[in-house]
mmCIF file of C-alpha atoms and ligand atoms in Angstrom:
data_model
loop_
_atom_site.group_PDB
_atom_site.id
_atom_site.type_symbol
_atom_site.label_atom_id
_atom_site.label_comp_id
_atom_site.label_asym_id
_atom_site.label_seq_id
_atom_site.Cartn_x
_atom_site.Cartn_y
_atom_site.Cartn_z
ATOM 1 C CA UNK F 1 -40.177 -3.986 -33.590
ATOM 2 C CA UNK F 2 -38.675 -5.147 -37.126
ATOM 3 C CA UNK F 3 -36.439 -8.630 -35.969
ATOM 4 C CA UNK F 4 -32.609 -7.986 -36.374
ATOM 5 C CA UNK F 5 -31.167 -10.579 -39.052
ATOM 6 C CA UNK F 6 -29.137 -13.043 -36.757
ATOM 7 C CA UNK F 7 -25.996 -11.844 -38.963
ATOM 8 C CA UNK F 8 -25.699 -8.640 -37.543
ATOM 9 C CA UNK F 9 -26.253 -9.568 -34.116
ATOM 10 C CA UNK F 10 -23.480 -12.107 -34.567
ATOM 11 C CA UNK F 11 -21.490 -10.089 -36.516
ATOM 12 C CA UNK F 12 -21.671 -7.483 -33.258
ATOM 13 C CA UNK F 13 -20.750 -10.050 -30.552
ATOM 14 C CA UNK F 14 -17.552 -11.294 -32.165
ATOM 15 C CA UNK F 15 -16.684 -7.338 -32.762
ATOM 16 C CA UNK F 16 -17.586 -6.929 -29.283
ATOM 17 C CA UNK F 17 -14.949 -10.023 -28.202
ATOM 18 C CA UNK F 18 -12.389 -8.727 -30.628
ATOM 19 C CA UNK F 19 -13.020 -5.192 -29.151
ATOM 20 C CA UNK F 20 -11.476 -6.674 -25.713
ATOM 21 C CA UNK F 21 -7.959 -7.883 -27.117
ATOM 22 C CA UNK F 22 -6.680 -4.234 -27.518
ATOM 23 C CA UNK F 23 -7.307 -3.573 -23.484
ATOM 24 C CA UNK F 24 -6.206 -6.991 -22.437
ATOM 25 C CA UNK F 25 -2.958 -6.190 -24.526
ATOM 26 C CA UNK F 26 -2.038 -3.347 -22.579
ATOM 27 C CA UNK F 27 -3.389 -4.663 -19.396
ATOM 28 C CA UNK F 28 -0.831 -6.768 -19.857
ATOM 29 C CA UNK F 29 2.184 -4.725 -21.139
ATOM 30 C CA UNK F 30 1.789 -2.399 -17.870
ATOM 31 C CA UNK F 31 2.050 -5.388 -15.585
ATOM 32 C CA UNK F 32 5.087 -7.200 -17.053
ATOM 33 C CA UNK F 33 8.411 -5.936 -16.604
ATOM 34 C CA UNK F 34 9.966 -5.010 -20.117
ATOM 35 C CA UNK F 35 13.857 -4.076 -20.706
ATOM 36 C CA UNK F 36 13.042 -1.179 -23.191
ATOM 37 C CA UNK F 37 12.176 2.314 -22.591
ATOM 38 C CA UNK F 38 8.795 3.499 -22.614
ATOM 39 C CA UNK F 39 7.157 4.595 -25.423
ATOM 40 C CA UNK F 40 8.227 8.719 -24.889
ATOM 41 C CA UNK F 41 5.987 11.472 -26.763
ATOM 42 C CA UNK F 42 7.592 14.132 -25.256
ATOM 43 C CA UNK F 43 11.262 13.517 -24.402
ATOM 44 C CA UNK F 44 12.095 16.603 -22.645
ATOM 45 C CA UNK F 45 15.305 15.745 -20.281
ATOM 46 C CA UNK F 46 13.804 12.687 -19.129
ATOM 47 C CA UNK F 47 16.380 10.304 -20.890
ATOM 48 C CA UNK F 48 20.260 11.568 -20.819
ATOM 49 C CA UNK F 49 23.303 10.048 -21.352
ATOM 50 C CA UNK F 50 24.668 9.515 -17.882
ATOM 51 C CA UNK F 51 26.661 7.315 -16.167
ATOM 52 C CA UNK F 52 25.008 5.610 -13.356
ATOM 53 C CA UNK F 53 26.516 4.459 -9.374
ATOM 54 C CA UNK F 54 29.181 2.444 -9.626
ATOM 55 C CA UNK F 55 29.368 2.334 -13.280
ATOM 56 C CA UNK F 56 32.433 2.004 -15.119
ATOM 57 C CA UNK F 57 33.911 4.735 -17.135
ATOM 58 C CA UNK F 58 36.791 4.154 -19.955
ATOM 59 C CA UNK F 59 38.018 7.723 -19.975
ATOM 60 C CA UNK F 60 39.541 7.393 -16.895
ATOM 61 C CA UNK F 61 42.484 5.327 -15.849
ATOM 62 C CA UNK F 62 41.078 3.464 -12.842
ATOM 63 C CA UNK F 63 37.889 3.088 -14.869
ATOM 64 C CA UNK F 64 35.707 4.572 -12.329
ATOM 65 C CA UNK F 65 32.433 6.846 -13.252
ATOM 66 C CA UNK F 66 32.101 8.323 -9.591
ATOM 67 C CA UNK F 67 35.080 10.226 -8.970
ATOM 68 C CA UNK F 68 36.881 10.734 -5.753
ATOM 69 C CA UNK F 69 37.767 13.578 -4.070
ATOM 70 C CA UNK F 70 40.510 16.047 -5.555
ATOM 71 C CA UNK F 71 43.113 15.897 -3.140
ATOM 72 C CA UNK F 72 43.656 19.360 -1.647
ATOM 73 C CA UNK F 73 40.613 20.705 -2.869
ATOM 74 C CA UNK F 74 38.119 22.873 -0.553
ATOM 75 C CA UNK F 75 34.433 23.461 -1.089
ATOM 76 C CA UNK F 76 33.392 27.033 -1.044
ATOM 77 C CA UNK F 77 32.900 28.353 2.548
ATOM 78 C CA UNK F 78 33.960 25.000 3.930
ATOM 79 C CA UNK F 79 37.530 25.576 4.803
ATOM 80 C CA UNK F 80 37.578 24.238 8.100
ATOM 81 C CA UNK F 81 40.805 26.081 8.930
ATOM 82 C CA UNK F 82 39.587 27.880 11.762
ATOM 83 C CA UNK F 83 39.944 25.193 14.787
ATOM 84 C CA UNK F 84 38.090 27.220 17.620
ATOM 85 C CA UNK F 85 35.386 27.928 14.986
ATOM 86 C CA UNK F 86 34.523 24.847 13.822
ATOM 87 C CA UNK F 87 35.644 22.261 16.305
ATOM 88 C CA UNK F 88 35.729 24.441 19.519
ATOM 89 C CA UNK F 89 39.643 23.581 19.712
ATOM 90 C CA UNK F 90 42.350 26.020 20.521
ATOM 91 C CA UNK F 91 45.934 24.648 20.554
ATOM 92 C CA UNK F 92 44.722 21.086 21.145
ATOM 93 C CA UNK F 93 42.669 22.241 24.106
ATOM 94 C CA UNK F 94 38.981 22.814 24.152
ATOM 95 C CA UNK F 95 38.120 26.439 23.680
ATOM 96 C CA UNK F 96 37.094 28.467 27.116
ATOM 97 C CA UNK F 97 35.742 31.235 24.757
ATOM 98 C CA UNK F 98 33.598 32.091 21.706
ATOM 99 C CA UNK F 99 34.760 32.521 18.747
ATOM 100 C CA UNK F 100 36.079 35.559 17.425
ATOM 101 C CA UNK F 101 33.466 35.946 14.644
ATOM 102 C CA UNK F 102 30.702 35.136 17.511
ATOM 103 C CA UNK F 103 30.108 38.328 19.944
ATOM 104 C CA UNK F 104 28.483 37.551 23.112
ATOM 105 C CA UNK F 105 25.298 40.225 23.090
ATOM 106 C CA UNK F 106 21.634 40.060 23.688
ATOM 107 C CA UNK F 107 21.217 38.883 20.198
ATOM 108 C CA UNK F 108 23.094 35.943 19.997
ATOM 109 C CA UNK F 109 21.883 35.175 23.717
ATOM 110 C CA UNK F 110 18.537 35.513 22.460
ATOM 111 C CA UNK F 111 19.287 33.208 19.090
ATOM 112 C CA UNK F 112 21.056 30.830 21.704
ATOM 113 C CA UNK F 113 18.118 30.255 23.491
ATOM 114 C CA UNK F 114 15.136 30.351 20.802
ATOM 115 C CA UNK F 115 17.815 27.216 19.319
ATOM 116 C CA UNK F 116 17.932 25.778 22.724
ATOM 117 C CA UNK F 117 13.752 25.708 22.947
ATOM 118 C CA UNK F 118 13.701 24.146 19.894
ATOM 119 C CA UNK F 119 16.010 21.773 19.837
ATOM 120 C CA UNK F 120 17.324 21.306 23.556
ATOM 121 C CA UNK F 121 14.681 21.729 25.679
ATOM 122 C CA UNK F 122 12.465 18.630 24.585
ATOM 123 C CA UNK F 123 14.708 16.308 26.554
ATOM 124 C CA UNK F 124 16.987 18.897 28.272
ATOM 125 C CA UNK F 125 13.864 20.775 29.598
ATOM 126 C CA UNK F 126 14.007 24.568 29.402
ATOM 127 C CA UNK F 127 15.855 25.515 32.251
ATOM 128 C CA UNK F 128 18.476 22.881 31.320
ATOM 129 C CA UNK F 129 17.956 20.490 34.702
ATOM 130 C CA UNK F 130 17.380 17.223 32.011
ATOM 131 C CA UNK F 131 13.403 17.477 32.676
ATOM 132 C CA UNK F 132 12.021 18.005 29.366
ATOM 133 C CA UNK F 133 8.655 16.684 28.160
ATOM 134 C CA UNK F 134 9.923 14.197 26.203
ATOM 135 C CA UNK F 135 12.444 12.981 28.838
ATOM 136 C CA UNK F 136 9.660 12.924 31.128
ATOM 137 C CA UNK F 137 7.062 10.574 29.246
ATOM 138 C CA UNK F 138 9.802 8.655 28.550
ATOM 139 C CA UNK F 139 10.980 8.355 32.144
ATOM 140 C CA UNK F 140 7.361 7.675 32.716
ATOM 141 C CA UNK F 141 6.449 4.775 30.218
ATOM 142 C CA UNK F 142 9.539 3.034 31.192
ATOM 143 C CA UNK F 143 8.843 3.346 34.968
ATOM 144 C CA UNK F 144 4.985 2.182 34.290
ATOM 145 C CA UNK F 145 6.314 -1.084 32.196
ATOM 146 C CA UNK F 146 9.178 -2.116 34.498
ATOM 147 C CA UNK F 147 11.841 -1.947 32.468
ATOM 148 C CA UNK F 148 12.571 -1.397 28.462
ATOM 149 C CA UNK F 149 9.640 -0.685 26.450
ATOM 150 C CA UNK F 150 9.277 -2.181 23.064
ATOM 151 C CA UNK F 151 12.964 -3.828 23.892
ATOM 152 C CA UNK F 152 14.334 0.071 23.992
ATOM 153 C CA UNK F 153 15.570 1.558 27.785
ATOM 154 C CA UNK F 154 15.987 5.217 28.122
ATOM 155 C CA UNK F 155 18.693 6.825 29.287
ATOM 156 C CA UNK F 156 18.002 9.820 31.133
ATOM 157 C CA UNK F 157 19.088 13.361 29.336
ATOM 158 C CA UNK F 158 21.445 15.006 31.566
ATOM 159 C CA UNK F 159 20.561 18.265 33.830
ATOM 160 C CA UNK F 160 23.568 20.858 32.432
ATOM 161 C CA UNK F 161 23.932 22.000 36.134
ATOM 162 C CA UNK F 162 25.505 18.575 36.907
ATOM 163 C CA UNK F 163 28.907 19.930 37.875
ATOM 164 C CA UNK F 164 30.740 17.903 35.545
ATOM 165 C CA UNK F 165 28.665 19.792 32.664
ATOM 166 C CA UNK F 166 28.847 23.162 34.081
ATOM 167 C CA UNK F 167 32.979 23.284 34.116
ATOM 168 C CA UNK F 168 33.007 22.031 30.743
ATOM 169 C CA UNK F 169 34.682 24.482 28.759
ATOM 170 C CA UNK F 170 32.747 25.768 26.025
ATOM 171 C CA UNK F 171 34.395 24.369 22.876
ATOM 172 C CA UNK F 172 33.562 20.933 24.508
ATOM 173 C CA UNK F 173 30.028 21.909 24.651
ATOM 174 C CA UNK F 174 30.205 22.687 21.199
ATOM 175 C CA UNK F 175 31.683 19.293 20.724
ATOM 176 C CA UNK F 176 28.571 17.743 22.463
ATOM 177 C CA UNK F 177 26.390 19.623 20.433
ATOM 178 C CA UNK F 178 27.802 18.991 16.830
ATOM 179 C CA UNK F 179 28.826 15.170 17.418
ATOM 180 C CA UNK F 180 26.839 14.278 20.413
ATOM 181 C CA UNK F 181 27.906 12.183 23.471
ATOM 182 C CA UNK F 182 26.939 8.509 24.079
ATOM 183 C CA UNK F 183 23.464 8.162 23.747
ATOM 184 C CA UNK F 184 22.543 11.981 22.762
ATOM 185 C CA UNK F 185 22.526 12.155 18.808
ATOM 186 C CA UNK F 186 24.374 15.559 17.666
ATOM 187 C CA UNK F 187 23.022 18.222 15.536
ATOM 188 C CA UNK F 188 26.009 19.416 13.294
ATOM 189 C CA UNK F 189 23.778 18.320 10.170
ATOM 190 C CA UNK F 190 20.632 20.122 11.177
ATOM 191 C CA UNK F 191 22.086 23.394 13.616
ATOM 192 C CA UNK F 192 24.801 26.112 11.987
ATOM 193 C CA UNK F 193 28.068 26.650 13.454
ATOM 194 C CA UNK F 194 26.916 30.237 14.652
ATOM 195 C CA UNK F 195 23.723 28.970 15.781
ATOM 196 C CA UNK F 196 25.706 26.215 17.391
ATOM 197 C CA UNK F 197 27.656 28.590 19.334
ATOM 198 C CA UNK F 198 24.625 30.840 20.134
ATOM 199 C CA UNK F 199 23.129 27.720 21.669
ATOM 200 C CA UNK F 200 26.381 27.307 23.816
ATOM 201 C CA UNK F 201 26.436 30.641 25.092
ATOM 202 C CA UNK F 202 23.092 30.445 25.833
ATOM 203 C CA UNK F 203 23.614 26.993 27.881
ATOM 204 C CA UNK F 204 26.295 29.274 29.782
ATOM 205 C CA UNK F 205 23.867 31.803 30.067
ATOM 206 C CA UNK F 206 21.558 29.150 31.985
ATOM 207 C CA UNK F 207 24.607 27.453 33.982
ATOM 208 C CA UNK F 208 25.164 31.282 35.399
ATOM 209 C CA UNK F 209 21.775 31.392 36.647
ATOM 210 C CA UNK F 210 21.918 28.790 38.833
ATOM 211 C CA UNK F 211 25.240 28.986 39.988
ATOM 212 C CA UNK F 212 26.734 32.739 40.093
ATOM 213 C CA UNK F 213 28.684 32.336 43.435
ATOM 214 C CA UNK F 214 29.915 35.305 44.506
ATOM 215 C CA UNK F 215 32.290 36.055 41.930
ATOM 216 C CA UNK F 216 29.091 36.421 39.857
ATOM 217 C CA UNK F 217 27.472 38.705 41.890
ATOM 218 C CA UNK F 218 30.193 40.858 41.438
ATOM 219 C CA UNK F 219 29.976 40.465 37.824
ATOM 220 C CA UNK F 220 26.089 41.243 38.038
ATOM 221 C CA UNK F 221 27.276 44.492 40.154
ATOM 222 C CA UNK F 222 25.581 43.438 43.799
ATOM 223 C CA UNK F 223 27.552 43.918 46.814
ATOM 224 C CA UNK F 224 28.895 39.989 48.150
HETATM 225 C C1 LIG O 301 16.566 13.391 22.386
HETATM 226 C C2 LIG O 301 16.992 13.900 23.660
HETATM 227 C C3 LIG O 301 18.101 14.945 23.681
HETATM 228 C C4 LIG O 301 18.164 16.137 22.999
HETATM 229 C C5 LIG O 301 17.139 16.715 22.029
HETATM 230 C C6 LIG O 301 19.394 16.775 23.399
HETATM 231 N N1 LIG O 301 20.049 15.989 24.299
HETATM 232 FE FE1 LIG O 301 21.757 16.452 25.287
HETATM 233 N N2 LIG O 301 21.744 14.655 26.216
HETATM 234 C C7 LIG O 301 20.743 13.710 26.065
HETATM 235 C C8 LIG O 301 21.119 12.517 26.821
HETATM 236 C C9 LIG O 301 20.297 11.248 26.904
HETATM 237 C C10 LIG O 301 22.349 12.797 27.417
HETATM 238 C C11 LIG O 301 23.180 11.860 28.277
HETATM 239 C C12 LIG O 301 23.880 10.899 27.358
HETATM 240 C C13 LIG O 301 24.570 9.782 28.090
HETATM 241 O O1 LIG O 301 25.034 10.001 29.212
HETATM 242 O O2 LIG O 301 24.629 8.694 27.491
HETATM 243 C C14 LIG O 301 22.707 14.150 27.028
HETATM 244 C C15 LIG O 301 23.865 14.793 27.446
HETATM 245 C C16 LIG O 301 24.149 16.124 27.181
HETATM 246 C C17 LIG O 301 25.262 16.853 27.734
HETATM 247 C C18 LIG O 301 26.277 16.322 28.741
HETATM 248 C C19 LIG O 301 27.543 15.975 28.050
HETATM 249 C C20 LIG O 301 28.560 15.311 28.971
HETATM 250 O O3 LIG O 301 29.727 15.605 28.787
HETATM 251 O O4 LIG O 301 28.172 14.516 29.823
HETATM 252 C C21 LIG O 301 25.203 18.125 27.218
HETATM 253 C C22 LIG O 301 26.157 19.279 27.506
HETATM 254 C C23 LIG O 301 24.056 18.177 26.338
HETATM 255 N N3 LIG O 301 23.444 16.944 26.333
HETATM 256 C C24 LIG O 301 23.673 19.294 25.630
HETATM 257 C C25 LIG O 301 22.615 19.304 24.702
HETATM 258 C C26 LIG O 301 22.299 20.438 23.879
HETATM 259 C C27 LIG O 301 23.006 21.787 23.923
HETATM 260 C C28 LIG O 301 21.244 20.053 23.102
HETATM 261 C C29 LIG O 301 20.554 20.871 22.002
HETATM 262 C C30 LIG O 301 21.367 21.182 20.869
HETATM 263 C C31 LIG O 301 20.887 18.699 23.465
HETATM 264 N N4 LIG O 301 21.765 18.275 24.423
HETATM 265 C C32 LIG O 301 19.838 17.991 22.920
HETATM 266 C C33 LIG O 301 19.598 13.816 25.341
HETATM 267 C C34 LIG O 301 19.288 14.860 24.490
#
């Protein structure tokens, strides 16, 4: 093999050192916070003029960029005019019926109590008596430890044939079920109003079942 002059081998090892600033540079660069904006090839939308939270803004009197409501002003489809529909109140009283826009049939019935299932029936159980699965293992876990687990106590979801429930009028129901009550969360943000209302037939529906009295069997058509 023909011996390498010692210049080029020296030559190469200071190229090779000098070859590791360029890395180390960026290495560098990434890790360390900088106030400019990355380096942008493509700009697309990613950089707009905007004002950002809380920001001032000169064009307005008060100075403020985030503007508050218009006063008077009503979001499309969210004129909450109709009392019975959206708050179950009629005339300051809780509504005894549905609303008119919600008929009481086999559909919403059946909507009512696919809702329920889902969203009811985990601590309500599916008949409505408060025995659900998860008020059950929790019922469990906090009889098995003595006391509160993790520091949390349970409270025990309530059967909807207590009688107190079962003369609720329905607009409180819907009441419970869009705000909650105590220590049960409500679902206004995650169930529609009709869906809401389905659900509250459907707990009706349920009530009925176990308690029809006689006045329901006339209703249902048998003899007393
Ligand atoms: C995570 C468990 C849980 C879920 C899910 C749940 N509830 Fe409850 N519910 C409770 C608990 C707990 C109470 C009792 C609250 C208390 O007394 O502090 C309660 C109480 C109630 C009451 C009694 C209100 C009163 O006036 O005493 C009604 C009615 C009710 N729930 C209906 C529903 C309906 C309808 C749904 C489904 C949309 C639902 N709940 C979903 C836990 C739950």
């Amino acid at each position: 093999m023909p011996k390498i002059p010692r210049i080029i081998i020296y030559v190469l090892m200071i190229g090779g050192c000098f070859a590791l600033i360029p890395p180390l540079v960026f290495a560098r660069m990434r890790a360390t916070p900088s106030p400019n904006a990355p380096i942008h090839i493509f700009w697309d939308m990613d950089l707009q003029p905007k004002y950002k939270t809380q920001a001032p803004n000169p064009l307005f009197a008060d100075q403020r960029a985030m503007r508050p409501l218009v006063q008077g002003a009503v979001a499309r489809g969210e004129s909450y005019v109709d009392t019975h529909l959206y708050e179950g109140v009629v005339n300051g009283q809780w509504a005894t019926t549905l609303p008119t826009s919600i008929s009481l049939d086999e559909t919403t019935l059946n909507r009512g109590q696919q809702r329920f299932n889902i969203y009811c029936s985990a601590c309500h159980g599916y008949a409505g008596f408060g025995d659900g699965a998860v008020n059950q293992r929790a019922m469990e876990l906090v009889a098995n430890a003595n006391g509160p687990v993790n520091g949390t106590q349970w409270v025990a979801a309530k059967s909807l044939h207590d009688d107190t429930t079962r003369n609720q009028p329905m607009g409180q129901l819907f009441n419970t079920v869009t705000h909650g009550i105590r220590n049960m969360a409500g679902y206004g943000s995650q169930i529609s109003v009709p869906d809401r209302w389905a659900i509250v037939a459907y707990v009706k529906a349920l009530q009925f079942s176990q308690d029809a009295g006689s006045a329901g069997a006339k209703v249902a058509g048998a003899s007393n």
